[in-house]
Coordinates of C-alpha atoms in Angstrom, one line a residue:
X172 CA 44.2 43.4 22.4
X173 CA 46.7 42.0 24.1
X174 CA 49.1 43.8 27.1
X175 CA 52.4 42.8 27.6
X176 CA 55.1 43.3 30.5
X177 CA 58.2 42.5 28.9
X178 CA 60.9 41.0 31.2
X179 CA 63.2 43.2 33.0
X180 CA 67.1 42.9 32.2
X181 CA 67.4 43.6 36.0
X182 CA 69.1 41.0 38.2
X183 CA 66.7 41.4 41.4
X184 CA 63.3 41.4 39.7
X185 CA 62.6 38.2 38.7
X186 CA 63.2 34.9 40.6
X187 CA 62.3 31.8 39.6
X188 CA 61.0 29.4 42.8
X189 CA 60.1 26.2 43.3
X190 CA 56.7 25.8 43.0
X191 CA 56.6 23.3 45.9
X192 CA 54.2 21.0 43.7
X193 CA 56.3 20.0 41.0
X194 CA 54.9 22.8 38.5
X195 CA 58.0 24.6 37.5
X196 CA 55.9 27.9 37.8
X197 CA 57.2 31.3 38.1
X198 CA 56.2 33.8 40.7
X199 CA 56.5 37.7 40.1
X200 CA 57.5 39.5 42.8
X201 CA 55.2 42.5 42.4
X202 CA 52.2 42.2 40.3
X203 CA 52.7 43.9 36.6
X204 CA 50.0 47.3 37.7
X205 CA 50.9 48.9 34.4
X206 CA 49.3 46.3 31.8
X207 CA 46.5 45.9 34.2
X208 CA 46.0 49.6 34.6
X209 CA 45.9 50.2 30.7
X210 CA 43.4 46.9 30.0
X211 CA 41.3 48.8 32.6
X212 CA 41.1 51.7 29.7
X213 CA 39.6 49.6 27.6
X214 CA 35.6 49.7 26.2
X215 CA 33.7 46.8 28.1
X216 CA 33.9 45.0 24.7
X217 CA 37.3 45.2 23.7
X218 CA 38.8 41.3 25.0
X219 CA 41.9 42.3 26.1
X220 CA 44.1 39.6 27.4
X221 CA 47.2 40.0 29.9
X222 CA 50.9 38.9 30.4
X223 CA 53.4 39.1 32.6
X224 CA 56.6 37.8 31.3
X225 CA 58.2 37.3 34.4
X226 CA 55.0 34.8 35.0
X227 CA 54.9 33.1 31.9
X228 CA 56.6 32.9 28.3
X229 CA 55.8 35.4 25.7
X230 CA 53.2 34.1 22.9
X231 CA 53.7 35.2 19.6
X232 CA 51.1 34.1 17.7
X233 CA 48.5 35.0 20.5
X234 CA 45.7 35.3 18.5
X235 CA 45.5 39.2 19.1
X236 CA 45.1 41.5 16.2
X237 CA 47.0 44.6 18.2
X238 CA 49.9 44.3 20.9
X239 CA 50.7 46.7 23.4
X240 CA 54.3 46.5 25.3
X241 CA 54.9 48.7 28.1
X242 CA 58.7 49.5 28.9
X243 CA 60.3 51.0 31.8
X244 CA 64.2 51.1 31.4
X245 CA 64.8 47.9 32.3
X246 CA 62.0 46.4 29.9
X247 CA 62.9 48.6 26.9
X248 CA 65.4 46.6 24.9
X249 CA 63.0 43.3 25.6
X250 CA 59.8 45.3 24.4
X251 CA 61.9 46.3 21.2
X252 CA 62.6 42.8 20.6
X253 CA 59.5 41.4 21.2
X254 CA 58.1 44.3 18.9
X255 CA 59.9 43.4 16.3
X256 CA 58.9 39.6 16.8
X257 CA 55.0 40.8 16.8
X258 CA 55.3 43.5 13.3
X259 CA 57.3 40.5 11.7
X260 CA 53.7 38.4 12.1
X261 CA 51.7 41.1 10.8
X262 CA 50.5 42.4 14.2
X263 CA 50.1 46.2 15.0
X264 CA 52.0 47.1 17.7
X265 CA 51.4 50.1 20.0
X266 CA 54.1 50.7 22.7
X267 CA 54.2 53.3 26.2
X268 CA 55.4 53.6 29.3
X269 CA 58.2 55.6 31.4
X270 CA 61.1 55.0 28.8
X271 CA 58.9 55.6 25.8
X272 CA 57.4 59.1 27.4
X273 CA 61.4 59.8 28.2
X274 CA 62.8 59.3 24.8
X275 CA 60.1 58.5 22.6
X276 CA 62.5 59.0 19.3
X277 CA 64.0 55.9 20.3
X278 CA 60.9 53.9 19.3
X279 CA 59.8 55.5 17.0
X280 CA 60.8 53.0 13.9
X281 CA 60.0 50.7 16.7
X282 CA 56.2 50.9 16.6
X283 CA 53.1 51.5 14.8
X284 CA 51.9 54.0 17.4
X285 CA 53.4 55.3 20.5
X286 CA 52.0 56.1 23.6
X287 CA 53.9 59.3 25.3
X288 CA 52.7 60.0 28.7
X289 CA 49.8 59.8 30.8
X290 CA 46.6 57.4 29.5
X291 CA 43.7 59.3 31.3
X292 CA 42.7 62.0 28.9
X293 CA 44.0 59.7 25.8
X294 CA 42.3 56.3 26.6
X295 CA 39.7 56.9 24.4
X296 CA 40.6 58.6 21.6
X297 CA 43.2 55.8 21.2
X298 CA 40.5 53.6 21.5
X299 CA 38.2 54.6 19.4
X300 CA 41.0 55.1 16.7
X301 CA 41.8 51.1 16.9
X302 CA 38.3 50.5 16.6
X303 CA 38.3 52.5 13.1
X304 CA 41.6 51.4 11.8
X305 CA 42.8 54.9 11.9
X306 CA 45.3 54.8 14.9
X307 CA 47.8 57.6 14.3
X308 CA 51.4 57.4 14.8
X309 CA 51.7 59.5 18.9
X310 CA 49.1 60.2 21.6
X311 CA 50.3 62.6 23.7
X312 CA 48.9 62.4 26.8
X313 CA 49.2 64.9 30.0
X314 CA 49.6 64.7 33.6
X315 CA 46.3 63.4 34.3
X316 CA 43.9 64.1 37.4
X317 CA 44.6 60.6 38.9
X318 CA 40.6 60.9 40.6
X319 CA 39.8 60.1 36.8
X320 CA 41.9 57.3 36.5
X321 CA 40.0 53.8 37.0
X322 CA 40.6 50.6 38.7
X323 CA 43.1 48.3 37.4
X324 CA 41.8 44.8 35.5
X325 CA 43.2 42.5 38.3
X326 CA 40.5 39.6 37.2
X327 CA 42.7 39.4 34.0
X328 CA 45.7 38.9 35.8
X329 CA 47.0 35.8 37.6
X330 CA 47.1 36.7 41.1
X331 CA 48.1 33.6 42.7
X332 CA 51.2 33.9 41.0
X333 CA 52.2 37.5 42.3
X334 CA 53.7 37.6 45.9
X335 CA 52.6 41.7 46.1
X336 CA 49.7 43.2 44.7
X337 CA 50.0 47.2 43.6
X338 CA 48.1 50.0 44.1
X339 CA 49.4 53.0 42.3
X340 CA 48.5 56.0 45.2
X341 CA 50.4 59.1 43.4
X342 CA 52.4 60.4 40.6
X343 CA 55.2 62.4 40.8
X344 CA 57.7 63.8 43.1
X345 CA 59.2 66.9 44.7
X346 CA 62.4 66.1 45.0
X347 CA 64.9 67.0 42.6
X348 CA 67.5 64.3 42.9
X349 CA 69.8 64.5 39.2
X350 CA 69.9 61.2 38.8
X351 CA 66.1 60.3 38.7
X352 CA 64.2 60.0 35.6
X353 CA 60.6 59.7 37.7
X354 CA 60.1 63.6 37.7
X355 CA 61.0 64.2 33.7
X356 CA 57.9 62.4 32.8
X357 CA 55.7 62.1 36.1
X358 CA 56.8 66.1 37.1
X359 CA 57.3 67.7 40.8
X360 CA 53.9 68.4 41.2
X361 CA 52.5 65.4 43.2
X362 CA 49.3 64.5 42.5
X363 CA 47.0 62.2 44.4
X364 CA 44.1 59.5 44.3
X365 CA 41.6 60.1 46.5
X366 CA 41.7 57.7 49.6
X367 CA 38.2 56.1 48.7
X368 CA 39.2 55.3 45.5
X369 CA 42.6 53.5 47.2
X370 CA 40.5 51.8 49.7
X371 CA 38.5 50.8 47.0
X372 CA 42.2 49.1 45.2
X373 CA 43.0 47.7 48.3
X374 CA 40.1 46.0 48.8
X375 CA 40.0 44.6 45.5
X376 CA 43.6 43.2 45.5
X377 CA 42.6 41.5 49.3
X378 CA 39.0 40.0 47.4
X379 CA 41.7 38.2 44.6
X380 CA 43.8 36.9 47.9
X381 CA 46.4 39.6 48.3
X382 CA 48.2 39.9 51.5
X383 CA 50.8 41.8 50.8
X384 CA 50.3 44.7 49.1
X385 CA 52.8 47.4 47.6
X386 CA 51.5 51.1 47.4
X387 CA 53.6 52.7 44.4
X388 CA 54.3 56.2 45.7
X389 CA 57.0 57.4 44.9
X390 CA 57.6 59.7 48.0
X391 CA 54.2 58.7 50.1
X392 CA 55.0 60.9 53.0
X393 CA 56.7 64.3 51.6
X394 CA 53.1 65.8 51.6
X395 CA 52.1 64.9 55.2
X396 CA 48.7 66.0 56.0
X397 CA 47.8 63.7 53.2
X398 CA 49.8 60.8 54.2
X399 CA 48.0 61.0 57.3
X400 CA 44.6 61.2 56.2
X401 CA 45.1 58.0 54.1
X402 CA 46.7 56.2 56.5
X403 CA 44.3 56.9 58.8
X404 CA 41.6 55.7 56.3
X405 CA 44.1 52.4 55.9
X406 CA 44.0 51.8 59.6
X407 CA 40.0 51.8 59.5
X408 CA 39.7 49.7 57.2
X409 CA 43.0 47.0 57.7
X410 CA 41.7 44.2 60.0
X411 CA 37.9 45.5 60.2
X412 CA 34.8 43.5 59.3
X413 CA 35.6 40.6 59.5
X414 CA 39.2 40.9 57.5
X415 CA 42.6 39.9 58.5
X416 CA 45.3 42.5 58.5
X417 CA 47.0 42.8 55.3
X418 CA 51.0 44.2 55.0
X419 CA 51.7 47.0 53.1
X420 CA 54.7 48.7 51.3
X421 CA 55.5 51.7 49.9
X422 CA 58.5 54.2 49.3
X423 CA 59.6 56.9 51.7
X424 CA 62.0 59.9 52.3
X425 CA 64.6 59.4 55.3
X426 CA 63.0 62.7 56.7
X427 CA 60.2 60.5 57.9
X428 CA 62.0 60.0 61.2
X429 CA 61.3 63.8 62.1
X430 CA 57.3 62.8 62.2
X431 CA 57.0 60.2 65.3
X432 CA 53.0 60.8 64.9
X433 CA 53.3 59.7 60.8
X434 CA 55.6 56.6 61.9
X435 CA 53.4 55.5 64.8
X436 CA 50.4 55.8 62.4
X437 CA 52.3 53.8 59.8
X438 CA 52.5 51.2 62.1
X439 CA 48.9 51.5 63.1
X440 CA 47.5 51.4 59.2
X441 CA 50.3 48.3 58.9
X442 CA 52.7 50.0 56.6
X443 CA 55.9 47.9 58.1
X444 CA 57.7 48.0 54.9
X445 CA 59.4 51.1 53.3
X446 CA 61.8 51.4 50.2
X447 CA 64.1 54.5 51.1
X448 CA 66.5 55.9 48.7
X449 CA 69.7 56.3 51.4
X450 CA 72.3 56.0 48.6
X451 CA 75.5 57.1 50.3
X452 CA 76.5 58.1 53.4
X453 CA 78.9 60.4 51.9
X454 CA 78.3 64.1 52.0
X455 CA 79.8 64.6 49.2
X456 CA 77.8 62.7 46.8
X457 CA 74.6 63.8 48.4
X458 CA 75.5 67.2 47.6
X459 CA 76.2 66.0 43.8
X460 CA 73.2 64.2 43.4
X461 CA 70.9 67.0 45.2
X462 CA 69.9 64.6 47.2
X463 CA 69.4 67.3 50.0
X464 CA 67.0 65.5 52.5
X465 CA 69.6 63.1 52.9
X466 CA 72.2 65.6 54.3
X467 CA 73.1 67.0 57.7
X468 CA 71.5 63.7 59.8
X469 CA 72.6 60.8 60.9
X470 CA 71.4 58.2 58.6
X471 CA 72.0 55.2 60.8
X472 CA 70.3 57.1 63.9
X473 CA 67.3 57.8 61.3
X474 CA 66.8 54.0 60.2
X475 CA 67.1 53.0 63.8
X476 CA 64.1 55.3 64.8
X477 CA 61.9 54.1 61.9
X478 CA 62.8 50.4 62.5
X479 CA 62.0 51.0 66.4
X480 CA 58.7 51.8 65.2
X481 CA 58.0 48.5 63.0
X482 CA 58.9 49.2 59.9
X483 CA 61.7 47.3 57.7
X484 CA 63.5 49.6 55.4
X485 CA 64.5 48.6 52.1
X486 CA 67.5 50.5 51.6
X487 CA 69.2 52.1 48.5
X488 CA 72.5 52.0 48.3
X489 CA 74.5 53.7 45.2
X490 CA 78.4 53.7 44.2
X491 CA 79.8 55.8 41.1
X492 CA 79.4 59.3 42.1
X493 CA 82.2 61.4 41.1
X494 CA 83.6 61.8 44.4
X495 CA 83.9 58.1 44.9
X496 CA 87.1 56.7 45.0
X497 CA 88.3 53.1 45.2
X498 CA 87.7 53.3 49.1
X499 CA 83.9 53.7 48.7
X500 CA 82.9 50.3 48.2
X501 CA 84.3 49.0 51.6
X502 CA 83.4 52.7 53.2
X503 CA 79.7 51.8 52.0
X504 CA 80.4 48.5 53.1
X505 CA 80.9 49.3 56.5
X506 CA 78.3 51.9 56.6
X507 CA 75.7 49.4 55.4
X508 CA 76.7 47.1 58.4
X509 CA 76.1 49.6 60.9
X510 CA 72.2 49.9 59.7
X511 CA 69.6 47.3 61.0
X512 CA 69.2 47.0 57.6
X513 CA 68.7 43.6 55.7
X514 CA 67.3 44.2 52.2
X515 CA 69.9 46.4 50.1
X516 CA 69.1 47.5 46.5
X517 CA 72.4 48.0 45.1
X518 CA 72.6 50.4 42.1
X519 CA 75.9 52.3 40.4
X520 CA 75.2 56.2 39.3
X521 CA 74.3 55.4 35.7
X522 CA 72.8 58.4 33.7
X523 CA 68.8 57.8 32.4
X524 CA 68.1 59.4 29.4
X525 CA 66.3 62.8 29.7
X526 CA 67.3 63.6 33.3
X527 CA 70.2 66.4 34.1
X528 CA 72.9 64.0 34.6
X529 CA 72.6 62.7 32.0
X530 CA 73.0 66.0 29.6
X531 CA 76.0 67.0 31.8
X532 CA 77.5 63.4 30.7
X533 CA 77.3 63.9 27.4
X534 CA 78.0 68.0 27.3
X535 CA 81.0 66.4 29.2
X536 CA 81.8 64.0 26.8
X537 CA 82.0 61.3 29.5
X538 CA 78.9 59.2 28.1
X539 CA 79.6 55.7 26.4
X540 CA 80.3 55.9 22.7
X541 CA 78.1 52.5 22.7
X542 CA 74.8 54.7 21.8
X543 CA 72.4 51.4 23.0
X544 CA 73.6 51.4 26.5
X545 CA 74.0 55.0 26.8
X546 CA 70.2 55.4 25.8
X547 CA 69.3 52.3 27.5
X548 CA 71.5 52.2 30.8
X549 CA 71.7 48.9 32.3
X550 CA 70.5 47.6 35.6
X551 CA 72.9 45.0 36.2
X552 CA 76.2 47.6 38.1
X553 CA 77.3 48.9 34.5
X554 CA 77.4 52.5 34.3
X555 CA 76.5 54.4 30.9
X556 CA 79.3 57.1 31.5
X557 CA 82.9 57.4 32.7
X558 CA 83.2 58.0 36.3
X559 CA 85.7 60.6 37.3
X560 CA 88.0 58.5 39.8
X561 CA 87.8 55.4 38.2
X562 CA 87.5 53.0 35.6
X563 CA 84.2 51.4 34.2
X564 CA 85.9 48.2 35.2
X565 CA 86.5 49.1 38.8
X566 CA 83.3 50.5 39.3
X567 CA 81.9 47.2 38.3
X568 CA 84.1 45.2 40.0
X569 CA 83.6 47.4 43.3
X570 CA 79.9 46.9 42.9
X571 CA 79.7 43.4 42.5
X572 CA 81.8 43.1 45.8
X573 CA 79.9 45.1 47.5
X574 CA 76.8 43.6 46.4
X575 CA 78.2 40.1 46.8
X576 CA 79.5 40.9 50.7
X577 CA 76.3 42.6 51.7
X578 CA 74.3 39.4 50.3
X579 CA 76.8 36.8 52.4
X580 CA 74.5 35.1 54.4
X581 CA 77.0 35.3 57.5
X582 CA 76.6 39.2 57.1
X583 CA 72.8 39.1 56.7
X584 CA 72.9 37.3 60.2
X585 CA 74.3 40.3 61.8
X586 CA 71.7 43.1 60.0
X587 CA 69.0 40.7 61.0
X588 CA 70.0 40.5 64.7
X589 CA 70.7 44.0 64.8
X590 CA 66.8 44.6 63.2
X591 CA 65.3 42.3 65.2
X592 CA 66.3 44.0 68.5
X593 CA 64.5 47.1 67.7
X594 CA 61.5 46.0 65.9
X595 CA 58.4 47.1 67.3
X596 CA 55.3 44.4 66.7
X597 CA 52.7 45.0 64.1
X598 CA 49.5 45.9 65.1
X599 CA 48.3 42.1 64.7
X600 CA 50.5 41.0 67.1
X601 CA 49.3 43.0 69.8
X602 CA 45.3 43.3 69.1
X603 CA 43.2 40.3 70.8
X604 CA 42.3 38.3 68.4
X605 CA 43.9 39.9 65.6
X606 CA 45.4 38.3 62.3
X607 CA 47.6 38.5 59.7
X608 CA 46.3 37.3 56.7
X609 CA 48.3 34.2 55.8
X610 CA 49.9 33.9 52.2
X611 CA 48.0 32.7 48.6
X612 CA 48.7 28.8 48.7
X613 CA 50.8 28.7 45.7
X614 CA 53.1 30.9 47.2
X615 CA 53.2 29.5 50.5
X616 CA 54.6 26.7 48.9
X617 CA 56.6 28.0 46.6
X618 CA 58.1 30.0 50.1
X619 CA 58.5 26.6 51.5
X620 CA 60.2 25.0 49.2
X621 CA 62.9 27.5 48.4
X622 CA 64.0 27.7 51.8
X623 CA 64.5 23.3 51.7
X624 CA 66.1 24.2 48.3
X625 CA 68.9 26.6 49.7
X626 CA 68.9 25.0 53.3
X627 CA 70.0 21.9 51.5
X628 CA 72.8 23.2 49.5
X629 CA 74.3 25.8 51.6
X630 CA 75.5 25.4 55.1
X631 CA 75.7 29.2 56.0
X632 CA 72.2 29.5 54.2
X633 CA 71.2 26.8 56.8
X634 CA 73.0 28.3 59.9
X635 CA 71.5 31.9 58.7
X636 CA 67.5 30.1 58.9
X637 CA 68.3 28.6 62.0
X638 CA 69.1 31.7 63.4
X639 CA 66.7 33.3 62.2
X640 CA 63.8 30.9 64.0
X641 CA 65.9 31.3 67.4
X642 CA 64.6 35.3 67.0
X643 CA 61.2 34.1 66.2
X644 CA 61.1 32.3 69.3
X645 CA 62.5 34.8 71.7
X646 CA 60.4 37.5 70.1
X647 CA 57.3 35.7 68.7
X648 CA 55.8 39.1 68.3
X649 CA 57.7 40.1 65.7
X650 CA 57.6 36.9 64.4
X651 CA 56.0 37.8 60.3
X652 CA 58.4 40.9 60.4
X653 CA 61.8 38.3 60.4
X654 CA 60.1 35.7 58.3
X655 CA 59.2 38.6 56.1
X656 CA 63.0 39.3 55.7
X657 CA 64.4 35.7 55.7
X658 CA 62.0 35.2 52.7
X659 CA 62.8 38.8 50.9
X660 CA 66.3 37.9 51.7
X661 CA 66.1 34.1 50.3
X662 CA 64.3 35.4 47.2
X663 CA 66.9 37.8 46.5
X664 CA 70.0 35.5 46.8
X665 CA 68.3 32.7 44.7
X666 CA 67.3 35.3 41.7
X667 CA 71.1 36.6 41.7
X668 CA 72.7 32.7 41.7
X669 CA 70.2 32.1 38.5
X670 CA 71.5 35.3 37.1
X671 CA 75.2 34.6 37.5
X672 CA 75.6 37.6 40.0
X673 CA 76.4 35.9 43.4
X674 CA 79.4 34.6 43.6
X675 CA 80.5 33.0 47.4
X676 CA 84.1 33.3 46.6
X677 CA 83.6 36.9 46.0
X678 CA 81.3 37.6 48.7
X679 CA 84.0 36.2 50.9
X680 CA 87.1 38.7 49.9
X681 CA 87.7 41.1 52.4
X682 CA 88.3 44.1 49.7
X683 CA 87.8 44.6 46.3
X684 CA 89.5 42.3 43.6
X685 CA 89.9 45.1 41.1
X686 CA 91.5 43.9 37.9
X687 CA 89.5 40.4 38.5
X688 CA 86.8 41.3 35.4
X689 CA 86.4 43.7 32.8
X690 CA 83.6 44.2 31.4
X691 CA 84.1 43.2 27.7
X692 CA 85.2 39.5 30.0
X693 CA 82.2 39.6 32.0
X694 CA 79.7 42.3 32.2
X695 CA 79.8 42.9 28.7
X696 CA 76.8 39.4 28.5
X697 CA 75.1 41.8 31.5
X698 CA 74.5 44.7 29.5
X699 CA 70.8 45.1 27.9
X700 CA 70.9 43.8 24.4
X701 CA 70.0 40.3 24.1
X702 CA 67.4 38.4 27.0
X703 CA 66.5 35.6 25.2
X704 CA 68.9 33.5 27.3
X705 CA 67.2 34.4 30.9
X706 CA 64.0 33.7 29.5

């Protein structure tokens, strides 16, 4: 059997970086946990065999007699092609994931057998039906008791080519925000691994040279007596017997600022690195996209007191809500500025298949008529429905300045500054004898040589780097937390110039050039039908 993670059409999740060594490798950013999760399904002797296309090219004559694809939205239209590629070839394809549970009619002619939901109850029925030639045409699997779920296959994976390893800590989510697909298939119910069994993850992602890993939670502190159990359990074991401290990630709720006990423990268990949905700073919107935890604070006061307590925030940002008017992109703009924030992920309201915004788009008859994008929205600022105060054009016009200005290394300079003089030191830095584990070699070097690469060609890239070292030397204990965002940063603006999405002369406008693209001149090659050209 061989597992596939099909390249995302996203513009952020793949770079490509200079190996340092003359290799031409590629580096995922995170480590593909899905096809390593399902291999770990399989009977002890099943071969199963691995790939991550974001590591390495697709082959379709593995010598494989079945071929699973797992699709979130981003992958889908790639795992339809590529499952098309494998039938053609005789091979029998079977095909899951989140956009497959959402809207498994659209793979249906896809595939010889989809998987629609959870794998935990399933796994071996479906197993057992491969090894008797009877697979059926739909599993259907529940929302499993993740204490029964195993521990992913990481010694099929190629590690050393993975800047973050994953360890998948909970499902689900209570939050009811209309835009988010997550709860149609993964529910509001929350449900939890026990902390042994994450220690247990963790460990095995440090023993295949991890130092950085990502805890995919997707809201790891909105049940807080058990955010505080594991993170207690993390700080036991981060930087004990004989290890060095490892860096971990995960996604939070702003309301985390309310809990100074939960951020100081963060800090103890070296969770420095949190992924919170902020989206707008405008009530209005909030209130749209029931995004209720976000309203009635001060946003900017609420990223400064997580920050002061050593974590970097990876912020979301969104445009496109029906209360948006032209003025939101330089309103977020602004807004954006004022948060010692330096990693933005950028997204325009777009409308997922099965979730409540988008049945209200299409009862409203505002969807596209063009049935692949609305079904398959795309990642790259092109919204699936027509906004109410604006054209599709201006929305992605507005997006791509604002995406472009926020990523102007000049600008970047300021966030960083403005981070740097709150940042609280990680525990490393303040234990005797304490250290971070350094990075896997390839990556190292891979780290090294992108920074000569863009320092080279780019005179504001180079000013930005040597700014950033003047704040590594006047606050060496903070020193990882900067380099951590320099690099994040430097990743980030190399995978958009290979994707055609940074543009200097854009980044450099003071307002929006609406009228500048349409999409049928220039976002219409961005939308998700056809990746053979990024890969």
């Amino acid at each position: 059997m061989h597992l596939i993670a099909p390249l995302s059409n996203a513009h952020v999740d793949y770079v490509r970086l200079p190996a340092g060594d003359g290799s031409g490798r590629h580096f995922a950013r995170v480590a593909a946990a899905s096809i390593a999760t399902v291999a770990a399904f399989a009977p002890e002797d099943f071969e199963v065999t691995l790939c991550d296309e974001t590591i390495e090219p697709v082959d379709l004559d593995v010598d494989a007699d079945v071929i699973g694809l797992t699709a979130n939205v981003s992958q889908a239209m790639r795992a339809l092609e590529l499952a098309a590629a494998f039938r053609a070839r005789g091979k029998t394809v079977l095909m899951g994931g989140p956009h497959v549970s959402l809207a498994p009619e659209l793979f249906e002619q896809a595939a010889d057998c989809l998987v629609v939901g959870e794998m935990e109850e399933i796994a071996a029925e479906i197993f057992a039906d491969i090894r008797a030639g009877t697979l059926k045409r739909r599993y259907l699997g529940t929302r499993a008791d993740l204490r029964a779920s195993p521990a992913p296959r990481w010694d099929l994976y190629p590690n050393s080519l993975a800047l973050s390893g994953v360890v998948q800590t909970s499902r689900g989510c209570p939050f009811e925000c209309h835009f988010c697909d997550v709860i149609q298939y993964l529910g509001r119910i929350q449900r939890h691994k026990d902390d042994a069994q994450v220690l247990a993850e963790i460990q095995a992602l440090y023993d295949h040279g991890y130092n950085f890993i990502s805890l995919a939670d997707d809201n790891f502190t909105v049940y807080r007596r058990r955010a505080s159990s594991l993170l207690a359990a993390m700080a036991g074991w981060n930087g004990a017997a004989g290890r060095e401290h490892v860096l971990f990630a995960t996604q939070m709720s702003i309301d985390i600022a309310r809990d100074e006990s939960l951020l100081a423990q963060c800090n103890e268990a070296g969770l420095l690195n949190a992924f919170i949905g902020i989206e707008t700073n405008s009530e209005q919107g909030l209130v749209e996209s029931r995004k209720r935890q976000n309203l009635r604070v001060d946003l900017a006061a609420q990223c400064r007191k997580i920050v002061s307590h050593g974590i970097r925030i990876e912020a979301g940002l969104m445009v496109g809500f029906d209360s948006d008017d032209l003025s939101a992109f330089e309103r977020q703009f602004e807004f954006a500025m004022s948060l010692p924030v330096c990693a933005f992920n950028l997204s325009v309201l777009v409308a997922p298949v099965a979730t409540p915004l988008h049945e209200s788009m299409r009862a409203a008859g505002r969807l596209v008529s063009d049935e692949v994008l609305a079904q398959f929205p795309s990642a790259n600022l092109i919204t699936n429905f027509e906004p109410a105060q604006m054209s599709r054009d201006e929305l992605y016009v507005g997006a791509k300045w604002l995406l472009n200005r926020l990523m102007r290394p000049d600008y970047l300079k300021v966030r960083l500054e403005a981070m740097a003089r709150l940042l609280a030191p990680p525990p490393w830095a303040v234990r005797p004898g304490a250290r971070r584990r350094p990075p896997q070699p390839a990556a190292a070097r891979a780290a090294a040589a992108l920074m000569r690469d863009m320092a080279r060609g780019d005179s504001e890239v180079r000013a930005l780097i040597s700014s950033a070292m003047e704040l590594m030397r006047r606050r060496p204990d903070i020193r990882d937390g900067i380099a951590d965002a320099l690099t994040h940063y430097l990743m980030s603006l190399r995978g958009m110039q290979q994707n055609g999405v940074y543009d200097p002369v854009w980044a450099g406008l003071a307002r929006p050039p609406f009228g500048a693209e349409t999409l049928d001149a220039r976002a219409r090659d961005l939308a998700p039908r056809d990746l053979s050209a990024a890969i």
